[in-house]
């Protein structure tokens, strides 16, 4: 609830510090004293549109600060948590307005946007006046109020969950369908690309091997010449193989002449020459094979060049390195295979769309039936409040229409609108278009009293709800305000002594001035002062003893 309001330099207000109690607070005062200025100031703190004309003449800046205590389950807490704003010690909204029309907003001394301030303000205080276009006058709130009155929150939650499942299923189906459409549009390309790559049959590391072989073949003539020269050195008439063979024969003859002892000592040398002969023969054989390979396929170099060109052309075409072509072929082949799988998956997703849509229809239908039942009960309750408020010819009705499917939402398919007919036989219409200023405030009061148990906003402001009425009607208004104040905090600007007498807290708005300045102040009234104020409201400028006696009687009956 609202616990304090500080106003500085707003129109005629120089400085005000107001502390609020729970229950019903009434503000009275003569016409033109500045009661509406208080509402303008409060509106600034709640994020209302700023006007440089609100800054007191001669001041450079106006400032309004509103302090609130919040219940543990207040919806504002979720907004503050979302914005990472600490609320230890209470919630303080502050608005500064410069004489140039620029304004700044703060929440617990943290700078915030005006939009966030307005969002918080809408959840903290609701102003019901003759010309206010918020609260119950906003059709967007009617469905929520009806659900609160009928206790349909759980059905609404089930409907919301069903709607989310349905929309998620539709989104999944549409995404899969778009992917399938794209895949089908690319199917000819995919098949051509796969056939082309399969025909090329790229192998891992193939480019590296081909480049190495090409380098070898590019130097074929020099290699053959070198191999021939080496072969002559190794196997020619004076080659190494003949030299080794000659050495082996000499050692054999030497062993024969010198006997077994010499043969034994020469054995390691003979073995080494044998190994050398074998290795040399292997080297000569490899050289011969190498020379034969170089001579065997004179066109091999051309084919390597063609293969490299083909692979590199495919790489450029698909914008991948040559070594990635085998992986690309595997991926494209899998995409083709997925076309058949996606077709099967689409049938599964379509089934989920149909199932979830049916669940939503069931939930929305159950919610709509519950709303129809609640609307009948609420209409009867509101209409029962109208006659005592001098609206006996009026009729309140809740219109519930089914929206087209494209407008079905998480809150169901109902369009809920509160309507009134102010004269018998007249067709009902939107409450804010049919009712006059004074009627409108009383309609709001009847609705608020009916909805009090489910009132989401903890503080209500009624601006001249008793305009144009008096006597028994004013008393009826006051009785309903008193009843409503048991459920929420109420601030009421009133000209009715019957209403003023019921306040738990009573302030008088006064205007004083000199030749140079006019100032609006707010004075809390004790019991004697309250009696005088109510007597003034009863009798006018001259307060009589009869008026004081009547005021005493009103206060006594109100307690």
PDB file of C-alpha atoms in Angstrom, residues 221-473:
ATOM      1  CA  UNK A 221      64.486 -37.464 -67.357  1.00  0.00           C
ATOM      2  CA  UNK A 222      66.928 -36.366 -64.681  1.00  0.00           C
ATOM      3  CA  UNK A 223      65.912 -39.301 -62.484  1.00  0.00           C
ATOM      4  CA  UNK A 224      66.422 -41.874 -65.242  1.00  0.00           C
ATOM      5  CA  UNK A 225      69.800 -40.378 -66.105  1.00  0.00           C
ATOM      6  CA  UNK A 226      70.871 -40.469 -62.479  1.00  0.00           C
ATOM      7  CA  UNK A 227      69.585 -44.036 -62.041  1.00  0.00           C
ATOM      8  CA  UNK A 228      71.532 -45.185 -65.118  1.00  0.00           C
ATOM      9  CA  UNK A 229      74.723 -43.553 -63.829  1.00  0.00           C
ATOM     10  CA  UNK A 230      74.292 -45.084 -60.401  1.00  0.00           C
ATOM     11  CA  UNK A 231      73.556 -48.480 -61.987  1.00  0.00           C
ATOM     12  CA  UNK A 232      76.815 -48.286 -63.912  1.00  0.00           C
ATOM     13  CA  UNK A 233      78.668 -47.515 -60.700  1.00  0.00           C
ATOM     14  CA  UNK A 234      77.053 -50.412 -58.928  1.00  0.00           C
ATOM     15  CA  UNK A 235      76.635 -53.077 -61.615  1.00  0.00           C
ATOM     16  CA  UNK A 236      78.843 -52.052 -64.536  1.00  0.00           C
ATOM     17  CA  UNK A 237      82.055 -53.707 -65.710  1.00  0.00           C
ATOM     18  CA  UNK A 238      83.895 -51.896 -62.971  1.00  0.00           C
ATOM     19  CA  UNK A 239      80.921 -51.659 -60.641  1.00  0.00           C
ATOM     20  CA  UNK A 240      80.741 -52.265 -56.937  1.00  0.00           C
ATOM     21  CA  UNK A 241      79.097 -55.687 -57.314  1.00  0.00           C
ATOM     22  CA  UNK A 242      82.026 -57.008 -59.348  1.00  0.00           C
ATOM     23  CA  UNK A 243      84.505 -55.524 -56.851  1.00  0.00           C
ATOM     24  CA  UNK A 244      82.759 -57.243 -53.946  1.00  0.00           C
ATOM     25  CA  UNK A 245      82.660 -60.561 -55.854  1.00  0.00           C
ATOM     26  CA  UNK A 246      86.375 -60.275 -56.630  1.00  0.00           C
ATOM     27  CA  UNK A 247      87.140 -59.564 -52.974  1.00  0.00           C
ATOM     28  CA  UNK A 248      85.102 -62.587 -51.928  1.00  0.00           C
ATOM     29  CA  UNK A 249      87.066 -64.849 -54.332  1.00  0.00           C
ATOM     30  CA  UNK A 250      90.421 -63.618 -53.044  1.00  0.00           C
ATOM     31  CA  UNK A 251      89.400 -64.277 -49.461  1.00  0.00           C
ATOM     32  CA  UNK A 252      88.238 -67.775 -50.378  1.00  0.00           C
ATOM     33  CA  UNK A 253      91.627 -68.578 -52.009  1.00  0.00           C
ATOM     34  CA  UNK A 254      93.514 -67.061 -49.108  1.00  0.00           C
ATOM     35  CA  UNK A 255      91.613 -69.259 -46.683  1.00  0.00           C
ATOM     36  CA  UNK A 256      92.411 -72.354 -48.711  1.00  0.00           C
ATOM     37  CA  UNK A 257      96.126 -71.607 -48.564  1.00  0.00           C
ATOM     38  CA  UNK A 258      96.376 -70.557 -44.906  1.00  0.00           C
ATOM     39  CA  UNK A 259      94.179 -73.269 -43.398  1.00  0.00           C
ATOM     40  CA  UNK A 260      91.341 -73.406 -40.914  1.00  0.00           C
ATOM     41  CA  UNK A 261      92.772 -70.889 -38.468  1.00  0.00           C
ATOM     42  CA  UNK A 262      92.927 -68.166 -41.100  1.00  0.00           C
ATOM     43  CA  UNK A 263      89.528 -69.107 -42.477  1.00  0.00           C
ATOM     44  CA  UNK A 264      88.037 -68.730 -38.995  1.00  0.00           C
ATOM     45  CA  UNK A 265      89.602 -65.306 -38.520  1.00  0.00           C
ATOM     46  CA  UNK A 266      88.425 -64.101 -41.929  1.00  0.00           C
ATOM     47  CA  UNK A 267      84.881 -65.344 -41.423  1.00  0.00           C
ATOM     48  CA  UNK A 268      83.450 -61.986 -40.097  1.00  0.00           C
ATOM     49  CA  UNK A 269      84.878 -60.196 -43.115  1.00  0.00           C
ATOM     50  CA  UNK A 270      83.418 -62.775 -45.492  1.00  0.00           C
ATOM     51  CA  UNK A 271      80.000 -62.464 -43.762  1.00  0.00           C
ATOM     52  CA  UNK A 272      80.090 -58.671 -44.011  1.00  0.00           C
ATOM     53  CA  UNK A 273      80.916 -58.898 -47.723  1.00  0.00           C
ATOM     54  CA  UNK A 274      78.034 -61.377 -48.171  1.00  0.00           C
ATOM     55  CA  UNK A 275      75.619 -58.932 -46.533  1.00  0.00           C
ATOM     56  CA  UNK A 276      76.984 -56.093 -48.619  1.00  0.00           C
ATOM     57  CA  UNK A 277      76.505 -58.165 -51.734  1.00  0.00           C
ATOM     58  CA  UNK A 278      72.902 -58.918 -50.829  1.00  0.00           C
ATOM     59  CA  UNK A 279      72.079 -55.278 -49.954  1.00  0.00           C
ATOM     60  CA  UNK A 280      73.812 -54.090 -53.100  1.00  0.00           C
ATOM     61  CA  UNK A 281      71.796 -56.542 -55.182  1.00  0.00           C
ATOM     62  CA  UNK A 282      68.595 -55.244 -53.510  1.00  0.00           C
ATOM     63  CA  UNK A 283      69.564 -51.623 -54.234  1.00  0.00           C
ATOM     64  CA  UNK A 284      70.333 -52.445 -57.861  1.00  0.00           C
ATOM     65  CA  UNK A 285      66.964 -54.265 -58.153  1.00  0.00           C
ATOM     66  CA  UNK A 286      65.060 -51.262 -56.701  1.00  0.00           C
ATOM     67  CA  UNK A 287      66.817 -48.904 -59.073  1.00  0.00           C
ATOM     68  CA  UNK A 288      65.888 -51.131 -61.982  1.00  0.00           C
ATOM     69  CA  UNK A 289      62.231 -51.272 -60.867  1.00  0.00           C
ATOM     70  CA  UNK A 290      62.180 -47.483 -60.377  1.00  0.00           C
ATOM     71  CA  UNK A 291      63.561 -46.954 -63.856  1.00  0.00           C
ATOM     72  CA  UNK A 292      61.031 -49.436 -65.231  1.00  0.00           C
ATOM     73  CA  UNK A 293      58.141 -47.632 -63.504  1.00  0.00           C
ATOM     74  CA  UNK A 294      59.266 -44.284 -64.877  1.00  0.00           C
ATOM     75  CA  UNK A 295      59.368 -45.780 -68.347  1.00  0.00           C
ATOM     76  CA  UNK A 296      56.226 -47.924 -68.005  1.00  0.00           C
ATOM     77  CA  UNK A 297      53.533 -45.169 -68.289  1.00  0.00           C
ATOM     78  CA  UNK A 298      54.684 -42.092 -70.186  1.00  0.00           C
ATOM     79  CA  UNK A 299      51.177 -40.504 -69.850  1.00  0.00           C
ATOM     80  CA  UNK A 300      50.935 -40.884 -66.083  1.00  0.00           C
ATOM     81  CA  UNK A 301      51.935 -37.252 -65.496  1.00  0.00           C
ATOM     82  CA  UNK A 302      49.121 -36.030 -67.751  1.00  0.00           C
ATOM     83  CA  UNK A 303      46.580 -38.133 -65.890  1.00  0.00           C
ATOM     84  CA  UNK A 304      47.824 -36.790 -62.536  1.00  0.00           C
ATOM     85  CA  UNK A 305      47.436 -33.235 -63.787  1.00  0.00           C
ATOM     86  CA  UNK A 306      43.888 -34.000 -64.966  1.00  0.00           C
ATOM     87  CA  UNK A 307      43.004 -35.616 -61.624  1.00  0.00           C
ATOM     88  CA  UNK A 308      44.325 -32.660 -59.639  1.00  0.00           C
ATOM     89  CA  UNK A 309      42.402 -30.258 -61.857  1.00  0.00           C
ATOM     90  CA  UNK A 310      39.181 -32.251 -61.365  1.00  0.00           C
ATOM     91  CA  UNK A 311      39.546 -32.398 -57.562  1.00  0.00           C
ATOM     92  CA  UNK A 312      40.464 -28.735 -57.227  1.00  0.00           C
ATOM     93  CA  UNK A 313      37.626 -27.698 -59.545  1.00  0.00           C
ATOM     94  CA  UNK A 314      35.177 -29.637 -57.326  1.00  0.00           C
ATOM     95  CA  UNK A 315      36.649 -27.968 -54.249  1.00  0.00           C
ATOM     96  CA  UNK A 316      36.129 -24.501 -55.726  1.00  0.00           C
ATOM     97  CA  UNK A 317      32.633 -25.400 -56.874  1.00  0.00           C
ATOM     98  CA  UNK A 318      31.560 -26.523 -53.399  1.00  0.00           C
ATOM     99  CA  UNK A 319      33.743 -23.963 -51.605  1.00  0.00           C
ATOM    100  CA  UNK A 320      35.647 -26.534 -49.564  1.00  0.00           C
ATOM    101  CA  UNK A 321      39.305 -27.641 -49.513  1.00  0.00           C
ATOM    102  CA  UNK A 322      40.088 -30.702 -51.667  1.00  0.00           C
ATOM    103  CA  UNK A 323      40.774 -32.792 -48.571  1.00  0.00           C
ATOM    104  CA  UNK A 324      37.188 -32.050 -47.361  1.00  0.00           C
ATOM    105  CA  UNK A 325      35.540 -33.513 -50.487  1.00  0.00           C
ATOM    106  CA  UNK A 326      35.094 -37.036 -49.035  1.00  0.00           C
ATOM    107  CA  UNK A 327      33.328 -35.585 -45.958  1.00  0.00           C
ATOM    108  CA  UNK A 328      31.187 -33.360 -48.188  1.00  0.00           C
ATOM    109  CA  UNK A 329      30.099 -36.379 -50.197  1.00  0.00           C
ATOM    110  CA  UNK A 330      29.084 -38.161 -46.989  1.00  0.00           C
ATOM    111  CA  UNK A 331      27.082 -35.133 -45.755  1.00  0.00           C
ATOM    112  CA  UNK A 332      25.245 -34.588 -49.033  1.00  0.00           C
ATOM    113  CA  UNK A 333      24.431 -38.289 -49.222  1.00  0.00           C
ATOM    114  CA  UNK A 334      22.989 -38.099 -45.701  1.00  0.00           C
ATOM    115  CA  UNK A 335      20.877 -35.044 -46.605  1.00  0.00           C
ATOM    116  CA  UNK A 336      19.335 -36.990 -49.459  1.00  0.00           C
ATOM    117  CA  UNK A 337      18.623 -39.869 -47.114  1.00  0.00           C
ATOM    118  CA  UNK A 338      17.034 -37.435 -44.633  1.00  0.00           C
ATOM    119  CA  UNK A 339      14.417 -36.386 -47.168  1.00  0.00           C
ATOM    120  CA  UNK A 340      12.590 -39.658 -46.693  1.00  0.00           C
ATOM    121  CA  UNK A 341      13.069 -39.490 -42.897  1.00  0.00           C
ATOM    122  CA  UNK A 342      11.690 -35.932 -42.807  1.00  0.00           C
ATOM    123  CA  UNK A 343       8.598 -37.022 -44.628  1.00  0.00           C
ATOM    124  CA  UNK A 344       7.926 -39.530 -41.873  1.00  0.00           C
ATOM    125  CA  UNK A 345       8.759 -36.959 -39.174  1.00  0.00           C
ATOM    126  CA  UNK A 346       6.319 -34.454 -40.677  1.00  0.00           C
ATOM    127  CA  UNK A 347       3.480 -36.914 -40.152  1.00  0.00           C
ATOM    128  CA  UNK A 348       4.487 -37.258 -36.497  1.00  0.00           C
ATOM    129  CA  UNK A 349       4.660 -33.461 -36.025  1.00  0.00           C
ATOM    130  CA  UNK A 350       1.305 -32.987 -37.738  1.00  0.00           C
ATOM    131  CA  UNK A 351      -0.189 -35.471 -35.298  1.00  0.00           C
ATOM    132  CA  UNK A 352       1.180 -33.486 -32.357  1.00  0.00           C
ATOM    133  CA  UNK A 353      -0.339 -30.278 -33.766  1.00  0.00           C
ATOM    134  CA  UNK A 354      -3.758 -31.907 -34.031  1.00  0.00           C
ATOM    135  CA  UNK A 355      -3.532 -33.485 -30.571  1.00  0.00           C
ATOM    136  CA  UNK A 356      -2.377 -30.281 -28.851  1.00  0.00           C
ATOM    137  CA  UNK A 357      -5.006 -28.206 -30.677  1.00  0.00           C
ATOM    138  CA  UNK A 358      -7.735 -30.514 -29.394  1.00  0.00           C
ATOM    139  CA  UNK A 359      -6.360 -30.229 -25.844  1.00  0.00           C
ATOM    140  CA  UNK A 360      -6.413 -26.442 -26.159  1.00  0.00           C
ATOM    141  CA  UNK A 361      -9.980 -26.471 -27.482  1.00  0.00           C
ATOM    142  CA  UNK A 362     -11.051 -28.613 -24.524  1.00  0.00           C
ATOM    143  CA  UNK A 363      -9.322 -26.285 -22.036  1.00  0.00           C
ATOM    144  CA  UNK A 364     -10.599 -23.095 -23.698  1.00  0.00           C
ATOM    145  CA  UNK A 365     -14.124 -24.516 -23.841  1.00  0.00           C
ATOM    146  CA  UNK A 366     -14.083 -25.400 -20.144  1.00  0.00           C
ATOM    147  CA  UNK A 367     -12.730 -21.937 -19.310  1.00  0.00           C
ATOM    148  CA  UNK A 368     -15.349 -20.234 -21.469  1.00  0.00           C
ATOM    149  CA  UNK A 369     -18.187 -22.149 -19.787  1.00  0.00           C
ATOM    150  CA  UNK A 370     -16.821 -21.176 -16.370  1.00  0.00           C
ATOM    151  CA  UNK A 371     -16.662 -17.534 -17.478  1.00  0.00           C
ATOM    152  CA  UNK A 372     -20.261 -17.619 -18.669  1.00  0.00           C
ATOM    153  CA  UNK A 373     -21.328 -18.906 -15.256  1.00  0.00           C
ATOM    154  CA  UNK A 374     -19.194 -16.335 -13.416  1.00  0.00           C
ATOM    155  CA  UNK A 375     -20.505 -13.520 -15.624  1.00  0.00           C
ATOM    156  CA  UNK A 376     -24.108 -14.257 -14.654  1.00  0.00           C
ATOM    157  CA  UNK A 377     -23.236 -14.186 -10.975  1.00  0.00           C
ATOM    158  CA  UNK A 378     -21.132 -11.033 -11.286  1.00  0.00           C
ATOM    159  CA  UNK A 379     -23.772  -9.201 -13.330  1.00  0.00           C
ATOM    160  CA  UNK A 380     -26.352  -9.954 -10.664  1.00  0.00           C
ATOM    161  CA  UNK A 381     -24.021  -8.755  -7.904  1.00  0.00           C
ATOM    162  CA  UNK A 382     -23.131  -5.506  -9.677  1.00  0.00           C
ATOM    163  CA  UNK A 383     -26.739  -4.766 -10.603  1.00  0.00           C
ATOM    164  CA  UNK A 384     -27.732  -5.254  -6.959  1.00  0.00           C
ATOM    165  CA  UNK A 385     -25.354  -2.416  -6.071  1.00  0.00           C
ATOM    166  CA  UNK A 386     -26.717   0.054  -8.638  1.00  0.00           C
ATOM    167  CA  UNK A 387     -30.104   1.007  -7.221  1.00  0.00           C
ATOM    168  CA  UNK A 388     -28.779   2.392  -3.905  1.00  0.00           C
ATOM    169  CA  UNK A 389     -26.260   4.424  -5.951  1.00  0.00           C
ATOM    170  CA  UNK A 390     -29.105   6.183  -7.799  1.00  0.00           C
ATOM    171  CA  UNK A 391     -28.517   4.056 -10.871  1.00  0.00           C
ATOM    172  CA  UNK A 392     -31.744   2.070 -10.537  1.00  0.00           C
ATOM    173  CA  UNK A 393     -32.547   2.456 -14.236  1.00  0.00           C
ATOM    174  CA  UNK A 394     -29.153   1.266 -15.341  1.00  0.00           C
ATOM    175  CA  UNK A 395     -28.172  -2.282 -16.158  1.00  0.00           C
ATOM    176  CA  UNK A 396     -24.720  -3.845 -16.107  1.00  0.00           C
ATOM    177  CA  UNK A 397     -23.879  -6.794 -18.364  1.00  0.00           C
ATOM    178  CA  UNK A 398     -20.767  -8.794 -19.202  1.00  0.00           C
ATOM    179  CA  UNK A 399     -20.471  -9.510 -22.919  1.00  0.00           C
ATOM    180  CA  UNK A 400     -18.513 -12.644 -23.833  1.00  0.00           C
ATOM    181  CA  UNK A 401     -17.800 -13.228 -27.525  1.00  0.00           C
ATOM    182  CA  UNK A 402     -15.792 -15.973 -29.209  1.00  0.00           C
ATOM    183  CA  UNK A 403     -12.844 -14.623 -31.152  1.00  0.00           C
ATOM    184  CA  UNK A 404     -11.800 -16.037 -34.565  1.00  0.00           C
ATOM    185  CA  UNK A 405      -9.200 -18.794 -34.354  1.00  0.00           C
ATOM    186  CA  UNK A 406      -6.399 -16.508 -35.474  1.00  0.00           C
ATOM    187  CA  UNK A 407      -6.980 -14.504 -32.279  1.00  0.00           C
ATOM    188  CA  UNK A 408      -7.097 -17.439 -29.862  1.00  0.00           C
ATOM    189  CA  UNK A 409      -4.530 -16.905 -27.140  1.00  0.00           C
ATOM    190  CA  UNK A 410      -3.157 -18.263 -23.892  1.00  0.00           C
ATOM    191  CA  UNK A 411      -6.142 -16.687 -22.101  1.00  0.00           C
ATOM    192  CA  UNK A 412      -8.651 -18.566 -24.263  1.00  0.00           C
ATOM    193  CA  UNK A 413     -10.894 -17.552 -27.113  1.00  0.00           C
ATOM    194  CA  UNK A 414     -13.213 -15.222 -25.202  1.00  0.00           C
ATOM    195  CA  UNK A 415     -13.471 -11.479 -25.680  1.00  0.00           C
ATOM    196  CA  UNK A 416     -14.810 -10.079 -22.419  1.00  0.00           C
ATOM    197  CA  UNK A 417     -16.276  -6.581 -22.238  1.00  0.00           C
ATOM    198  CA  UNK A 418     -18.111  -4.859 -19.399  1.00  0.00           C
ATOM    199  CA  UNK A 419     -21.111  -2.959 -20.763  1.00  0.00           C
ATOM    200  CA  UNK A 420     -23.891  -0.802 -19.326  1.00  0.00           C
ATOM    201  CA  UNK A 421     -27.240   0.515 -20.409  1.00  0.00           C
ATOM    202  CA  UNK A 422     -28.218   3.650 -18.486  1.00  0.00           C
ATOM    203  CA  UNK A 423     -31.876   3.724 -19.572  1.00  0.00           C
ATOM    204  CA  UNK A 424     -34.497   0.988 -19.890  1.00  0.00           C
ATOM    205  CA  UNK A 425     -34.712  -0.405 -23.391  1.00  0.00           C
ATOM    206  CA  UNK A 426     -31.427   1.210 -24.480  1.00  0.00           C
ATOM    207  CA  UNK A 427     -28.844  -1.164 -25.947  1.00  0.00           C
ATOM    208  CA  UNK A 428     -25.818  -1.761 -23.716  1.00  0.00           C
ATOM    209  CA  UNK A 429     -22.481  -0.336 -24.751  1.00  0.00           C
ATOM    210  CA  UNK A 430     -18.911  -0.018 -23.508  1.00  0.00           C
ATOM    211  CA  UNK A 431     -18.962   1.366 -19.990  1.00  0.00           C
ATOM    212  CA  UNK A 432     -16.626   4.281 -20.740  1.00  0.00           C
ATOM    213  CA  UNK A 433     -18.730   5.388 -23.735  1.00  0.00           C
ATOM    214  CA  UNK A 434     -22.208   5.131 -22.282  1.00  0.00           C
ATOM    215  CA  UNK A 435     -21.931   6.440 -18.727  1.00  0.00           C
ATOM    216  CA  UNK A 436     -21.632  10.141 -17.870  1.00  0.00           C
ATOM    217  CA  UNK A 437     -18.921  11.401 -15.544  1.00  0.00           C
ATOM    218  CA  UNK A 438     -20.836  11.026 -12.280  1.00  0.00           C
ATOM    219  CA  UNK A 439     -22.458   7.759 -13.354  1.00  0.00           C
ATOM    220  CA  UNK A 440     -19.114   6.387 -14.414  1.00  0.00           C
ATOM    221  CA  UNK A 441     -17.550   6.840 -10.987  1.00  0.00           C
ATOM    222  CA  UNK A 442     -20.503   5.106  -9.325  1.00  0.00           C
ATOM    223  CA  UNK A 443     -20.402   2.238 -11.824  1.00  0.00           C
ATOM    224  CA  UNK A 444     -16.725   1.868 -10.959  1.00  0.00           C
ATOM    225  CA  UNK A 445     -17.578   1.815  -7.270  1.00  0.00           C
ATOM    226  CA  UNK A 446     -20.238  -0.865  -7.763  1.00  0.00           C
ATOM    227  CA  UNK A 447     -17.774  -2.961  -9.743  1.00  0.00           C
ATOM    228  CA  UNK A 448     -14.980  -2.453  -7.249  1.00  0.00           C
ATOM    229  CA  UNK A 449     -17.182  -3.460  -4.333  1.00  0.00           C
ATOM    230  CA  UNK A 450     -18.228  -6.584  -6.208  1.00  0.00           C
ATOM    231  CA  UNK A 451     -14.639  -7.440  -7.152  1.00  0.00           C
ATOM    232  CA  UNK A 452     -13.056  -6.394  -3.852  1.00  0.00           C
ATOM    233  CA  UNK A 453     -12.037  -9.910  -2.826  1.00  0.00           C
ATOM    234  CA  UNK A 454     -10.038 -10.298  -6.047  1.00  0.00           C
ATOM    235  CA  UNK A 455      -8.687  -6.755  -6.327  1.00  0.00           C
ATOM    236  CA  UNK A 456      -5.127  -7.088  -7.765  1.00  0.00           C
ATOM    237  CA  UNK A 457      -4.110  -3.462  -7.068  1.00  0.00           C
ATOM    238  CA  UNK A 458      -3.735  -2.721  -3.324  1.00  0.00           C
ATOM    239  CA  UNK A 459      -4.522   1.012  -3.479  1.00  0.00           C
ATOM    240  CA  UNK A 460      -7.505   2.687  -5.148  1.00  0.00           C
ATOM    241  CA  UNK A 461      -8.125   6.381  -5.687  1.00  0.00           C
ATOM    242  CA  UNK A 462     -11.674   7.684  -6.279  1.00  0.00           C
ATOM    243  CA  UNK A 463     -11.901  11.222  -7.587  1.00  0.00           C
ATOM    244  CA  UNK A 464     -15.307  12.751  -6.725  1.00  0.00           C
ATOM    245  CA  UNK A 465     -17.209   9.457  -6.880  1.00  0.00           C
ATOM    246  CA  UNK A 466     -20.071  11.327  -5.199  1.00  0.00           C
ATOM    247  CA  UNK A 467     -20.291  14.112  -7.807  1.00  0.00           C
ATOM    248  CA  UNK A 468     -23.859  15.312  -8.372  1.00  0.00           C
ATOM    249  CA  UNK A 469     -25.480  13.238  -5.627  1.00  0.00           C
ATOM    250  CA  UNK A 470     -26.462  13.758  -2.029  1.00  0.00           C
ATOM    251  CA  UNK A 471     -28.640  12.467   0.774  1.00  0.00           C
ATOM    252  CA  UNK A 472     -29.358   8.726   0.756  1.00  0.00           C
ATOM    253  CA  UNK A 473     -27.362   8.173  -2.434  1.00  0.00           C
TER     254      UNK A 473
END
